[in-house]
Short mmCIF file of C-alpha atoms and ligand atoms in Angstrom, two decimals:
data_model
loop_
_atom_site.label_atom_id
_atom_site.label_comp_id
_atom_site.label_asym_id
_atom_site.label_seq_id
_atom_site.Cartn_x
_atom_site.Cartn_y
_atom_site.Cartn_z
CA MET A 1 -9.65 54.08 18.96
CA PHE A 2 -8.91 53.28 14.88
CA GLN A 3 -5.68 51.46 16.07
CA SER A 4 -7.48 49.09 19.00
CA ALA A 5 -11.06 48.28 16.34
CA LEU A 6 -7.98 47.14 13.72
CA ILE A 7 -5.45 44.97 16.28
CA THR A 8 -8.82 43.56 16.81
CA VAL A 9 -9.71 42.46 14.06
CA PHE A 10 -6.36 41.68 13.16
CA SER A 11 -6.03 39.64 16.37
CA PHE A 12 -9.94 38.28 15.71
CA ALA A 13 -7.97 37.18 12.35
CA ILE A 14 -4.63 35.03 13.19
CA GLY A 15 -7.57 33.81 16.32
CA ALA A 16 -9.03 32.40 13.44
CA THR A 17 -6.68 30.28 11.58
CA LEU A 18 -3.55 29.73 14.58
CA ALA A 19 -5.86 28.65 17.11
CA LYS A 20 -9.37 27.38 16.30
CA ILE A 21 -8.89 24.75 18.83
CA ASP A 22 -9.30 26.04 22.06
CA GLU A 23 -7.82 23.62 24.73
CA ARG A 24 -10.37 24.77 27.05
CA ASN A 25 -12.97 22.62 25.54
CA PHE A 26 -10.79 19.96 26.41
CA PRO A 27 -10.80 17.42 29.98
CA VAL A 28 -6.99 17.71 31.50
CA ASP A 29 -7.19 13.59 31.43
CA HIS A 30 -7.89 14.29 26.93
CA ILE A 31 -4.40 16.15 26.31
CA ILE A 32 -1.79 14.41 25.25
CA THR A 33 1.48 16.61 24.17
CA LYS A 34 4.33 14.20 22.39
CA ASP A 35 6.87 14.29 20.33
CA VAL A 36 5.38 13.04 17.29
CA ALA A 37 1.49 12.40 16.51
CA ILE A 38 1.40 9.30 13.61
CA ILE A 39 -1.30 8.66 11.44
CA GLY A 40 -2.40 5.31 10.46
CA GLY A 41 -0.89 2.18 12.17
CA GLY A 42 -0.16 -0.13 9.17
CA ALA A 43 3.14 -1.53 8.01
CA SER A 44 4.94 2.65 8.02
CA GLY A 45 3.12 3.80 11.14
CA THR A 46 3.88 1.01 13.16
CA TYR A 47 7.44 0.47 12.30
CA ALA A 48 7.35 3.83 12.92
CA ALA A 49 5.79 4.20 16.44
CA VAL A 50 8.54 1.30 17.31
CA ARG A 51 11.25 2.86 16.65
CA LEU A 52 10.82 6.10 17.33
CA ARG A 53 9.37 5.12 21.10
CA GLU A 54 12.13 2.46 21.76
CA ASP A 55 15.32 3.72 19.52
CA PHE A 56 15.37 7.51 19.44
CA ASP A 57 13.64 7.71 23.19
CA THR A 58 10.54 9.86 21.40
CA SER A 59 7.09 10.23 22.76
CA ILE A 60 4.65 9.45 20.13
CA ILE A 61 0.29 8.93 20.37
CA LEU A 62 -0.62 6.21 17.01
CA ILE A 63 -4.10 7.18 15.43
CA GLU A 64 -5.28 4.63 13.37
CA LYS A 65 -8.82 3.84 11.76
CA LYS A 66 -9.29 0.63 12.12
CA PRO A 67 -9.90 -1.64 15.70
CA ARG A 68 -6.35 -2.88 15.33
CA LEU A 69 -2.58 -2.13 13.04
CA GLY A 70 -0.90 -4.15 10.64
CA GLY A 71 -2.77 -2.62 7.79
CA HIS A 72 -3.28 -4.50 4.48
CA VAL A 73 -2.23 -7.31 6.61
CA ASP A 74 -5.54 -9.71 6.64
CA THR A 75 -6.55 -12.94 8.90
CA TYR A 76 -8.90 -15.14 8.59
CA VAL A 77 -8.94 -17.47 11.15
CA LEU A 78 -11.40 -21.03 10.69
CA PRO A 79 -14.10 -21.23 12.69
CA ASN A 80 -13.62 -23.64 15.48
CA ASN A 81 -10.52 -24.70 15.05
CA GLN A 82 -6.93 -22.11 15.05
CA THR A 83 -6.02 -22.02 11.87
CA THR A 84 -4.98 -18.82 10.10
CA ILE A 85 -5.30 -17.76 5.92
CA GLU A 86 -3.94 -14.66 4.84
CA TYR A 87 -5.16 -13.15 1.83
CA GLY A 88 -3.31 -9.89 2.39
CA VAL A 89 0.49 -9.18 2.83
CA GLN A 90 1.38 -12.50 2.25
CA SER A 91 5.50 -12.88 2.28
CA TYR A 92 8.24 -10.87 3.19
CA ILE A 93 11.44 -9.66 1.15
CA ARG A 94 14.30 -10.21 3.40
CA TYR A 95 15.12 -6.12 2.26
CA LYS A 96 17.18 -4.09 4.77
CA GLY A 97 16.13 -4.12 8.25
CA ALA A 98 12.71 -6.12 7.99
CA THR A 99 14.15 -9.48 9.41
CA ASP A 100 16.01 -7.06 12.18
CA PHE A 101 12.40 -6.23 12.99
CA PHE A 102 10.95 -10.14 13.38
CA THR A 103 12.81 -10.73 15.58
CA ARG A 104 13.19 -7.60 17.79
CA LEU A 105 9.17 -8.36 18.15
CA GLY A 106 9.33 -12.04 19.40
CA VAL A 107 8.48 -13.07 15.80
CA ASP A 108 10.30 -16.36 13.97
CA ILE A 109 10.59 -16.55 10.41
CA LEU A 110 10.38 -19.34 8.22
CA PRO A 111 10.97 -19.57 3.60
CA SER A 112 8.24 -19.04 2.38
CA ASN A 113 7.21 -22.18 1.09
CA GLN A 114 4.47 -21.42 -2.10
CA ARG A 115 1.80 -24.01 -2.36
CA ARG A 116 1.12 -25.49 -6.01
CA LEU A 117 -1.56 -24.63 -7.93
CA THR A 118 -2.99 -25.97 -11.37
CA SER A 119 -3.83 -22.78 -13.73
CA VAL A 120 -6.17 -21.95 -15.52
CA ASN A 121 -6.21 -19.44 -17.61
CA VAL A 122 -9.98 -18.51 -18.80
CA ASP A 123 -10.98 -15.40 -20.71
CA ILE A 124 -12.19 -12.07 -18.50
CA GLU A 125 -15.40 -11.47 -20.46
CA THR A 126 -16.81 -14.74 -22.03
CA GLY A 127 -15.56 -17.22 -18.46
CA LYS A 128 -14.35 -19.30 -20.98
CA ALA A 129 -11.01 -20.89 -20.60
CA LEU A 130 -8.50 -19.55 -22.82
CA THR A 131 -6.42 -22.76 -24.30
CA GLY A 132 -5.54 -20.58 -26.74
CA TYR A 133 -2.60 -18.50 -24.83
CA THR A 134 0.33 -19.12 -23.88
CA PRO A 135 1.90 -18.03 -20.10
CA PRO A 136 6.52 -17.52 -20.63
CA THR A 137 7.57 -21.35 -19.41
CA PRO A 138 8.83 -20.60 -15.40
CA ASN A 139 12.91 -20.72 -18.21
CA ALA A 140 11.31 -18.33 -19.72
CA THR A 141 10.59 -16.19 -17.01
CA THR A 142 13.24 -15.94 -14.81
CA GLU A 143 16.10 -15.41 -17.39
CA ALA A 144 13.64 -11.85 -18.51
CA LEU A 145 13.45 -11.73 -14.17
CA GLN A 146 17.22 -11.58 -14.31
CA ARG A 147 17.24 -9.40 -17.42
CA TRP A 148 14.51 -6.62 -15.87
CA LEU A 149 17.29 -6.88 -11.85
CA THR A 150 20.06 -5.87 -14.08
CA LEU A 151 17.99 -2.95 -15.43
CA LEU A 152 16.01 -1.83 -12.24
CA GLU A 153 19.60 -2.17 -10.73
CA LYS A 154 20.97 0.44 -13.16
CA TYR A 155 18.53 2.94 -11.72
CA GLU A 156 18.03 1.16 -8.05
CA ALA A 157 19.66 4.80 -6.09
CA PHE A 158 17.16 7.17 -7.62
CA MET A 159 14.18 4.26 -5.64
CA GLU A 160 15.55 3.08 -3.61
CA PRO A 161 14.39 3.63 -0.53
CA GLY A 162 12.74 6.68 -1.95
CA TYR A 163 13.05 9.62 -3.97
CA TRP A 164 15.57 11.49 -2.79
CA ASN A 165 17.82 10.77 -5.02
CA PHE A 166 15.98 11.11 -7.54
CA PRO A 167 17.20 12.97 -10.40
CA ALA A 168 17.21 16.17 -11.56
CA PRO A 169 14.39 17.27 -13.89
CA ASN A 170 16.44 17.66 -17.05
CA SER A 171 18.84 14.93 -16.13
CA ILE A 172 15.98 11.94 -15.34
CA PRO A 173 17.03 9.85 -18.29
CA SER A 174 14.64 8.23 -20.46
CA ASP A 175 14.80 4.64 -20.30
CA LEU A 176 12.14 5.79 -17.30
CA LEU A 177 9.76 7.91 -18.89
CA VAL A 178 9.23 5.11 -22.12
CA PRO A 179 6.60 3.31 -21.60
CA PHE A 180 7.27 0.06 -21.12
CA GLY A 181 5.86 -2.20 -24.00
CA GLU A 182 8.81 -0.21 -25.48
CA PHE A 183 11.47 -0.76 -22.87
CA ALA A 184 10.36 -4.47 -22.82
CA LYS A 185 10.10 -5.36 -26.36
CA THR A 186 14.10 -3.84 -26.27
CA HIS A 187 15.30 -5.76 -23.28
CA SER A 188 13.05 -8.18 -24.21
CA LEU A 189 11.14 -9.14 -21.07
CA GLU A 190 7.66 -9.37 -22.46
CA ASP A 191 7.76 -12.77 -20.67
CA ALA A 192 8.68 -11.66 -17.02
CA ALA A 193 5.61 -9.85 -17.56
CA PRO A 194 2.59 -11.41 -16.15
CA ARG A 195 4.65 -12.23 -13.05
CA ILE A 196 5.71 -8.83 -12.75
CA MET A 197 1.83 -7.98 -13.15
CA VAL A 198 0.08 -10.17 -10.60
CA VAL A 199 1.86 -9.45 -7.29
CA SER A 200 1.63 -5.98 -7.87
CA ASN A 201 -0.94 -5.65 -9.66
CA VAL A 202 0.58 -3.53 -12.31
CA GLY A 203 -0.90 -2.45 -15.11
CA LEU A 204 -3.99 -2.85 -14.68
CA GLY A 205 -6.27 -2.06 -17.78
CA GLY A 206 -3.37 -1.84 -20.08
CA LEU A 207 0.72 -2.30 -19.18
CA LYS A 208 2.24 -1.49 -22.79
CA ASP A 209 0.97 2.40 -21.81
CA VAL A 210 2.84 2.31 -18.29
CA LEU A 211 6.49 4.41 -17.98
CA THR A 212 8.93 2.45 -16.76
CA LEU A 213 9.68 4.54 -14.13
CA TYR A 214 6.73 2.67 -12.48
CA VAL A 215 6.74 -0.32 -13.37
CA MET A 216 9.96 -0.42 -11.04
CA GLN A 217 8.29 1.99 -8.67
CA ALA A 218 5.49 -1.52 -8.38
CA PHE A 219 8.57 -4.27 -9.45
CA GLY A 220 11.67 -2.84 -8.65
CA ALA A 221 15.19 -4.68 -7.67
CA PRO A 222 14.62 -5.51 -3.92
CA ILE A 223 11.02 -8.06 -4.94
CA THR A 224 13.01 -9.22 -7.94
CA ARG A 225 15.99 -10.26 -5.96
CA GLY A 226 13.51 -12.23 -3.58
CA MET A 227 11.26 -13.39 -6.43
CA LEU A 228 14.72 -14.93 -8.22
CA ALA A 229 16.64 -15.97 -4.91
CA PRO A 230 16.65 -19.07 -3.82
CA ALA A 231 15.76 -20.55 -0.34
CA PRO A 232 16.70 -19.58 1.97
CA ASP A 233 17.29 -16.29 1.23
CA GLY A 234 14.08 -15.90 -0.42
CA LEU A 235 11.36 -14.50 1.09
CA PHE A 236 10.39 -14.76 4.17
CA VAL A 237 7.05 -15.60 6.03
CA PRO A 238 6.63 -15.46 10.27
CA ASP A 239 6.42 -18.81 11.82
CA GLY A 240 2.80 -18.51 12.78
CA SER A 241 0.14 -15.33 11.32
CA ASN A 242 1.40 -12.48 9.90
CA SER A 243 -1.03 -10.80 12.39
CA LEU A 244 1.30 -12.21 14.36
CA LEU A 245 3.74 -8.63 14.25
CA TYR A 246 1.38 -6.38 14.45
CA GLN A 247 -0.36 -7.84 17.49
CA HIS A 248 3.00 -8.01 19.08
CA ALA A 249 3.46 -4.29 17.81
CA TYR A 250 0.17 -3.84 19.95
CA THR A 251 1.12 -4.70 23.17
CA LEU A 252 4.35 -3.52 23.17
CA LEU A 253 3.04 0.32 22.23
CA LYS A 254 -0.65 -0.20 24.01
CA LYS A 255 -0.76 3.20 26.10
CA ASP A 256 0.58 5.61 23.03
CA VAL A 257 -2.11 3.88 20.68
CA LEU A 258 -5.43 4.97 20.06
CA LEU A 259 -7.47 2.50 17.77
CA SER A 260 -11.04 2.93 16.11
CA SER A 261 -10.19 6.35 16.07
CA TYR A 262 -9.51 9.46 13.87
CA VAL A 263 -8.57 12.93 13.37
CA SER A 264 -11.82 15.48 13.01
CA GLU A 265 -9.65 18.67 12.54
CA ALA A 266 -6.05 19.70 12.51
CA GLU A 267 -4.62 23.01 12.59
CA ARG A 268 -0.13 23.03 11.36
CA THR A 269 2.42 25.67 11.78
CA ASN A 270 6.02 24.82 11.32
CA THR A 271 7.00 24.53 15.10
CA GLU A 272 3.71 22.19 16.13
CA VAL A 273 1.14 20.25 15.17
CA ARG A 274 -2.81 20.24 16.73
CA LEU A 275 -5.29 17.59 16.45
CA VAL A 276 -8.78 16.28 17.55
CA VAL A 277 -9.38 12.50 17.54
CA GLN A 278 -12.06 11.68 17.64
CA ALA A 279 -11.73 7.67 19.90
CA PRO A 280 -14.47 4.99 20.97
CA ASP A 281 -14.05 7.10 24.27
CA GLY A 282 -14.77 10.36 23.08
CA GLU A 283 -12.15 13.76 21.27
CA TYR A 284 -8.94 14.33 22.93
CA LEU A 285 -7.03 16.91 22.12
CA ILE A 286 -3.66 16.14 20.72
CA LYS A 287 -0.39 18.51 21.06
CA ALA A 288 2.51 17.45 19.27
CA LYS A 289 6.01 19.08 17.42
CA ARG A 290 6.04 16.32 14.50
CA LEU A 291 3.56 14.94 12.81
CA LEU A 292 3.96 10.99 10.63
CA PHE A 293 1.29 11.05 7.94
CA THR A 294 1.14 6.86 6.77
CA PRO A 295 -2.16 6.48 5.00
CA PRO A 296 -1.96 6.35 1.28
CA PRO A 297 -2.17 10.26 0.99
CA SER A 298 -5.91 12.42 -0.99
CA LEU A 299 -7.24 14.79 -0.53
CA LYS A 300 -10.26 13.23 0.24
CA PRO A 301 -11.12 11.52 1.99
CA SER A 302 -7.08 10.87 4.54
CA LEU A 303 -5.98 14.18 4.66
CA GLN A 304 -9.67 15.99 4.47
CA SER A 305 -9.49 17.50 7.71
CA PHE A 306 -5.87 18.23 7.86
CA ALA A 307 -6.00 22.07 6.16
CA VAL A 308 -4.29 21.47 3.81
CA ASP A 309 -2.05 24.19 1.94
CA LYS A 310 -1.91 25.47 -1.90
CA LYS A 311 1.61 23.67 -2.08
CA GLU A 312 0.43 20.03 -0.37
CA LYS A 313 -2.85 20.67 -2.80
CA GLU A 314 -0.86 21.37 -6.02
CA VAL A 315 0.97 18.21 -5.65
CA PHE A 316 -1.38 16.03 -3.56
CA ARG A 317 -3.95 16.43 -6.27
CA GLU A 318 -2.17 14.36 -9.01
CA TRP A 319 -1.81 11.25 -7.41
CA VAL A 320 -5.17 8.67 -8.15
CA PRO A 321 -7.05 6.54 -6.61
CA THR A 322 -7.00 2.48 -6.63
CA TRP A 323 -9.28 0.62 -6.10
CA SER A 324 -7.93 -3.12 -4.83
CA PHE A 325 -9.98 -5.66 -2.81
CA VAL A 326 -9.28 -9.38 -0.75
CA GLY A 327 -10.92 -11.85 0.12
CA ILE A 328 -11.12 -16.00 0.72
CA MET A 329 -14.48 -17.48 -0.37
CA ASN A 330 -16.36 -20.59 -0.42
CA ILE A 331 -16.39 -21.79 -3.56
CA PRO A 332 -17.96 -24.99 -4.39
CA CYS A 333 -18.21 -24.95 -8.12
CA ILE A 334 -14.36 -25.02 -8.36
CA PRO A 335 -11.47 -28.33 -7.60
CA GLU A 336 -9.71 -27.16 -4.82
CA ASN A 337 -5.68 -27.23 -5.85
CA TYR A 338 -6.71 -25.02 -8.70
CA SER A 339 -6.56 -21.10 -9.81
CA ILE A 340 -8.32 -19.71 -11.95
CA ALA A 341 -6.92 -16.09 -13.96
CA TYR A 342 -8.76 -14.14 -14.81
CA ILE A 343 -7.09 -12.75 -17.72
CA SER A 344 -7.16 -10.41 -21.58
CA SER A 345 -8.62 -12.18 -25.44
CA ALA A 346 -5.95 -9.69 -25.76
CA ALA A 347 -2.87 -11.77 -25.08
CA VAL A 348 -3.90 -14.52 -27.26
CA PRO A 349 -1.83 -16.43 -28.76
CA SER A 350 0.92 -15.31 -26.10
CA ASP A 351 1.00 -11.72 -26.05
CA HIS A 352 1.94 -11.31 -22.33
CA LEU A 353 1.82 -7.83 -21.95
CA ALA A 354 -0.76 -7.42 -23.06
CA ILE A 355 -3.38 -9.96 -20.42
CA ARG A 356 -4.61 -7.04 -18.46
CA ASP A 357 -6.30 -5.24 -21.12
CA TYR A 358 -9.63 -4.79 -19.61
CA PRO A 359 -11.32 -2.83 -16.44
CA TYR A 360 -10.51 -4.98 -14.34
CA THR A 361 -8.45 -8.44 -12.56
CA LEU A 362 -9.39 -11.38 -11.07
CA ARG A 363 -8.27 -14.30 -9.67
CA LEU A 364 -8.92 -17.31 -7.57
CA ASP A 365 -6.33 -19.67 -5.15
CA SER A 366 -7.02 -22.32 -3.79
CA THR A 367 -6.56 -21.76 -0.11
CA GLY A 368 -6.78 -23.88 3.50
CA PRO A 369 -7.52 -26.70 4.73
CA SER A 370 -8.28 -29.42 2.07
CA GLY A 371 -12.17 -30.17 2.02
CA LEU A 372 -13.68 -26.39 2.80
CA GLY A 373 -13.06 -25.24 -1.11
CA LEU A 374 -12.15 -21.53 0.64
CA PHE A 375 -10.05 -20.15 -2.72
CA ARG A 376 -8.23 -16.37 -1.63
CA VAL A 377 -9.70 -13.84 -4.40
CA LEU A 378 -8.06 -10.65 -5.66
CA PHE A 379 -9.92 -8.21 -7.38
CA GLY A 380 -9.32 -4.99 -8.71
CA THR A 381 -10.32 -2.70 -11.41
CA ASN A 382 -9.42 1.00 -12.50
CA PHE A 383 -12.75 2.67 -12.20
CA THR A 384 -14.90 3.69 -8.75
CA ILE A 385 -16.98 0.99 -7.44
CA THR A 386 -17.80 -0.40 -3.83
CA THR A 387 -16.92 -3.22 -1.63
CA GLU A 388 -20.54 -4.39 -2.82
CA GLU A 389 -20.49 -3.88 -6.22
CA ALA A 390 -16.77 -5.85 -6.14
CA LYS A 391 -18.40 -8.60 -4.33
CA GLN A 392 -21.55 -8.02 -6.92
CA ILE A 393 -18.96 -9.36 -10.61
CA ILE A 394 -16.96 -12.25 -8.60
CA SER A 395 -19.87 -13.98 -8.22
CA GLU A 396 -21.78 -12.83 -11.65
CA ASP A 397 -17.83 -14.96 -12.74
CA VAL A 398 -17.71 -17.31 -10.71
CA GLN A 399 -21.16 -18.28 -12.35
CA LYS A 400 -19.57 -18.03 -15.99
CA LEU A 401 -17.20 -20.67 -15.21
CA VAL A 402 -20.16 -22.83 -14.44
CA ALA A 403 -23.24 -21.47 -17.11
CA VAL A 404 -20.14 -22.11 -20.25
CA GLY A 405 -18.22 -25.45 -18.56
CA THR A 406 -15.24 -23.90 -17.50
CA VAL A 407 -15.73 -26.53 -14.74
CA ASN A 408 -17.60 -29.44 -14.01
CA TYR A 409 -20.51 -28.09 -11.61
CA THR A 410 -23.91 -30.04 -11.71
CA GLY A 411 -26.66 -28.05 -8.94
CA ASP A 412 -26.55 -24.59 -7.28
CA CYS A 413 -23.00 -23.21 -7.19
CA THR A 414 -23.30 -21.16 -3.72
CA LEU A 415 -20.69 -18.53 -3.43
CA ASP A 416 -20.14 -17.48 0.49
CA PHE A 417 -18.39 -14.82 1.14
CA ARG A 418 -15.69 -15.10 4.85
CA ALA A 419 -13.99 -12.51 5.06
CA PHE A 420 -13.90 -8.98 2.26
CA ALA A 421 -10.98 -6.24 2.76
CA ASP A 422 -10.52 -3.22 0.92
CA HIS A 423 -6.81 -2.59 -0.21
CA ASN A 424 -7.24 1.04 -2.12
CA SER A 425 -4.85 3.31 -2.97
CA VAL A 426 -3.42 5.93 -4.36
CA LEU A 427 -0.63 6.52 -6.90
CA TRP A 428 0.78 8.94 -8.97
CA PRO A 429 0.65 8.42 -12.41
CA LEU A 430 2.48 11.88 -14.28
CA THR A 431 3.27 11.70 -17.77
CA SER A 432 6.64 12.24 -18.54
CA GLU A 433 6.29 15.59 -19.09
CA GLN A 434 5.30 16.45 -15.94
CA LEU A 435 8.25 14.09 -13.93
CA ARG A 436 10.16 16.92 -16.05
CA GLN A 437 8.61 19.66 -14.69
CA GLY A 438 9.49 18.28 -11.13
CA PHE A 439 6.90 17.01 -9.59
CA VAL A 440 9.11 14.32 -8.29
CA GLN A 441 11.47 17.30 -6.56
CA LYS A 442 8.28 18.40 -5.51
CA LEU A 443 7.25 15.46 -3.55
CA ASN A 444 10.02 15.53 -1.37
CA ALA A 445 10.10 19.13 -0.90
CA LEU A 446 6.23 18.22 1.32
CA GLN A 447 8.37 16.39 3.66
CA GLY A 448 8.64 19.00 6.70
CA HIS A 449 6.75 21.70 5.42
CA ARG A 450 4.17 22.51 8.44
CA SER A 451 5.72 19.86 10.88
CA THR A 452 4.71 17.23 8.31
CA TRP A 453 6.23 14.27 7.29
CA TYR A 454 4.89 11.40 5.62
CA THR A 455 5.65 8.07 4.87
CA GLY A 456 3.87 4.56 3.47
CA SER A 457 3.67 2.50 -0.18
CA SER A 458 2.91 5.59 -1.71
CA TRP A 459 6.42 7.21 -1.05
CA CYS A 460 8.47 4.23 -2.01
CA GLY A 461 8.35 0.59 -3.28
CA HIS A 462 5.42 -0.81 -2.07
CA TYR A 463 6.06 -4.02 -0.17
CA SER A 464 6.35 -3.45 3.37
CA SER A 465 9.91 -4.29 3.73
CA ASN A 466 10.81 -1.42 1.12
CA VAL A 467 8.44 0.47 3.26
CA TRP A 468 10.35 -0.24 6.43
CA ALA A 469 13.78 0.74 4.55
CA PHE A 470 11.67 4.71 3.61
CA THR A 471 10.82 4.46 6.59
CA ASP A 472 14.50 4.37 8.66
CA THR A 473 15.47 7.45 5.90
CA VAL A 474 12.24 9.03 7.33
CA LEU A 475 13.03 9.34 10.83
CA PRO A 476 16.32 11.18 10.93
CA LYS A 477 15.74 13.70 9.20
CA LEU A 478 12.00 14.10 11.35
CA LEU A 479 13.68 13.71 14.77
CA LYS A 480 16.70 16.84 13.50
CA GLY A 481 15.82 19.49 16.14
CA LEU A 482 12.93 17.74 17.88
CA LYS A 483 15.31 18.39 21.29
CA GLY A 484 16.72 21.09 22.65
C1 FAD B 1 -2.91 -7.20 -2.43
C2 FAD B 1 -2.20 -6.84 -1.87
C3 FAD B 1 -1.46 -7.78 -1.37
C4 FAD B 1 0.24 -6.96 -0.43
N1 FAD B 1 1.09 -8.24 -0.24
C5 FAD B 1 2.18 -8.34 0.13
C6 FAD B 1 2.77 -9.13 1.06
O1 FAD B 1 2.64 -9.92 0.09
N2 FAD B 1 4.80 -8.81 0.85
C7 FAD B 1 4.79 -7.53 1.36
O2 FAD B 1 5.88 -7.02 1.34
N3 FAD B 1 3.43 -6.13 0.78
C8 FAD B 1 2.37 -6.94 -0.18
N4 FAD B 1 1.43 -6.10 0.04
C9 FAD B 1 2.78 -4.67 0.28
C10 FAD B 1 1.80 -3.87 1.68
O3 FAD B 1 0.45 -4.46 1.57
C11 FAD B 1 2.08 -2.87 1.99
O4 FAD B 1 3.74 -2.73 0.72
C12 FAD B 1 1.20 -1.98 2.62
O5 FAD B 1 0.89 -1.99 3.45
C13 FAD B 1 2.60 -0.50 3.01
O6 FAD B 1 2.80 0.15 4.56
P1 FAD B 1 2.51 1.24 4.83
O7 FAD B 1 2.43 2.11 6.25
O8 FAD B 1 1.81 2.28 4.18
O9 FAD B 1 -0.46 1.27 4.54
P2 FAD B 1 -1.12 0.32 4.33
O10 FAD B 1 -0.88 -0.44 4.87
O11 FAD B 1 -2.75 0.21 3.86
O12 FAD B 1 -1.23 1.24 6.52
C14 FAD B 1 -2.15 2.43 5.79
C15 FAD B 1 -2.85 2.59 7.58
O13 FAD B 1 -3.54 4.30 7.81
C16 FAD B 1 -4.67 3.51 8.51
N5 FAD B 1 -5.84 4.48 8.07
C17 FAD B 1 -5.88 4.76 6.37
N6 FAD B 1 -6.49 6.35 6.84
C18 FAD B 1 -6.50 6.80 7.46
C19 FAD B 1 -7.19 7.32 8.49
N7 FAD B 1 -7.32 8.82 8.07
N8 FAD B 1 -6.41 8.29 10.35
C20 FAD B 1 -6.23 6.86 10.68
N9 FAD B 1 -5.88 6.07 10.10
C21 FAD B 1 -5.55 5.90 8.79
C22 FAD B 1 -5.03 2.52 7.76
O14 FAD B 1 -6.28 1.45 8.09
C23 FAD B 1 -3.86 1.59 7.18
O15 FAD B 1 -4.14 0.56 9.16
C24 FAD B 1 0.02 -5.91 -0.70
C25 FAD B 1 -0.39 -4.92 -1.08
C26 FAD B 1 -2.01 -5.10 -1.85
C27 FAD B 1 -3.07 -4.46 -2.30
#
């Protein structure tokens, strides 16, 4: 009697932890069994899906919360005119298999050809032209980037692609753990700082105290080579819109993709993964041997439904959110062909590392066909902010330009947000002490834990081509032991 009661209690406990998701609650045509379930259909998830299914003969299901693939690729299509304007991802680095990915999906590529704009730096606090600040010349920037590249190449194998070969805690080179302000001074890198910050968004709130490791992570060897290389070896763009790549990928993968869908419950063990997915046509049960998680991992919201355990929590609780937004605005009061960079007055007269010594950053770049008054907006903060609050600050800062006479305009400057998207993410800005306690090793140890693998820009260099190259290193590990 006692024994049978014990067995009942014990099996109930097992049931509660391992088999909470009851298969009998799902109609047969809403139970999907696959080798790999992929969460997120941005750059890394889409790439992984194509490679796993087409090159490794592996069955997949891709779950994406938006109604389209492509993640940070945002294309604005002009009404009544099929002209497209990119306001998210702009161009790509020729790194590892990046160009092959475009070729296999039937998208031609061209060298990137940046439009030349008249640059104006304004004081982010007042909106007045910051004439006292002298930015580095193009030649000085190039020379500093060349010095930066030499230093990056010394440590490239530790960081690209991904941190698989990152040195043991007690052997991390001291260069990586010094604040960038100090490192830049030692190696005369100051003239490269504005380019590094504008392209990568690193150093919001102040670059000088950021560890050199994180600046190398944000603006590593592949992007630096891409910036320095002359056409046709430099950055490239698709012939057509950036969204084409993902539209072609969707056509290929369609039957294995659930769009506008998210995981509401998950069970992960060392042998299988079971996910309850909320999709537009109802609830699905996904049974897979492996999970590939690609969105920026955060305890809330992206991993919230994945029943994170202690080992995972210990790593992910250290990651902090970042807030950045991109959009297209009609701004009648700024002349076309202008680029307005809002920077900190701490940079006057030429402290290039100080241009982002402010809690937020804003940049407005003229874009699109002439005569339409369109600007690409880039806005980022180092504090929590909603989309509406972001739009409010941007609008006020544009109006400041008129109020203080930085732009010559009389009448109402009526602003219109034509498109706006958040590109929020996460970073792991750990201290040198935490890195010396083995954080990167703990990060790598999560790969494969509870049948779950990770890729995406939080795990490697932050650009699409880095993410694809890193994914190529994860897939063989994920596939090991999967078949048979
Ligand atoms: C403003 C800006 C400009 C950039 N410009 C460039 C550039 O010009 N060139 C370049 O190479 N890189 C650029 N990048 C970097 C590029 O965007 C990233 O390298 C790339 O998007 C990373 O891909 P990913 O798969 O890691 O993430 P993402 O592309 O963000 O994909 C993650 C996907 O997961 C989905 N998702 C999130 N949570 C869930 C969930 N719970 N369930 C299901 N799906 C979910 C998201 O909707 C998204 O589609 C830029 C980044 C920013 C912020």
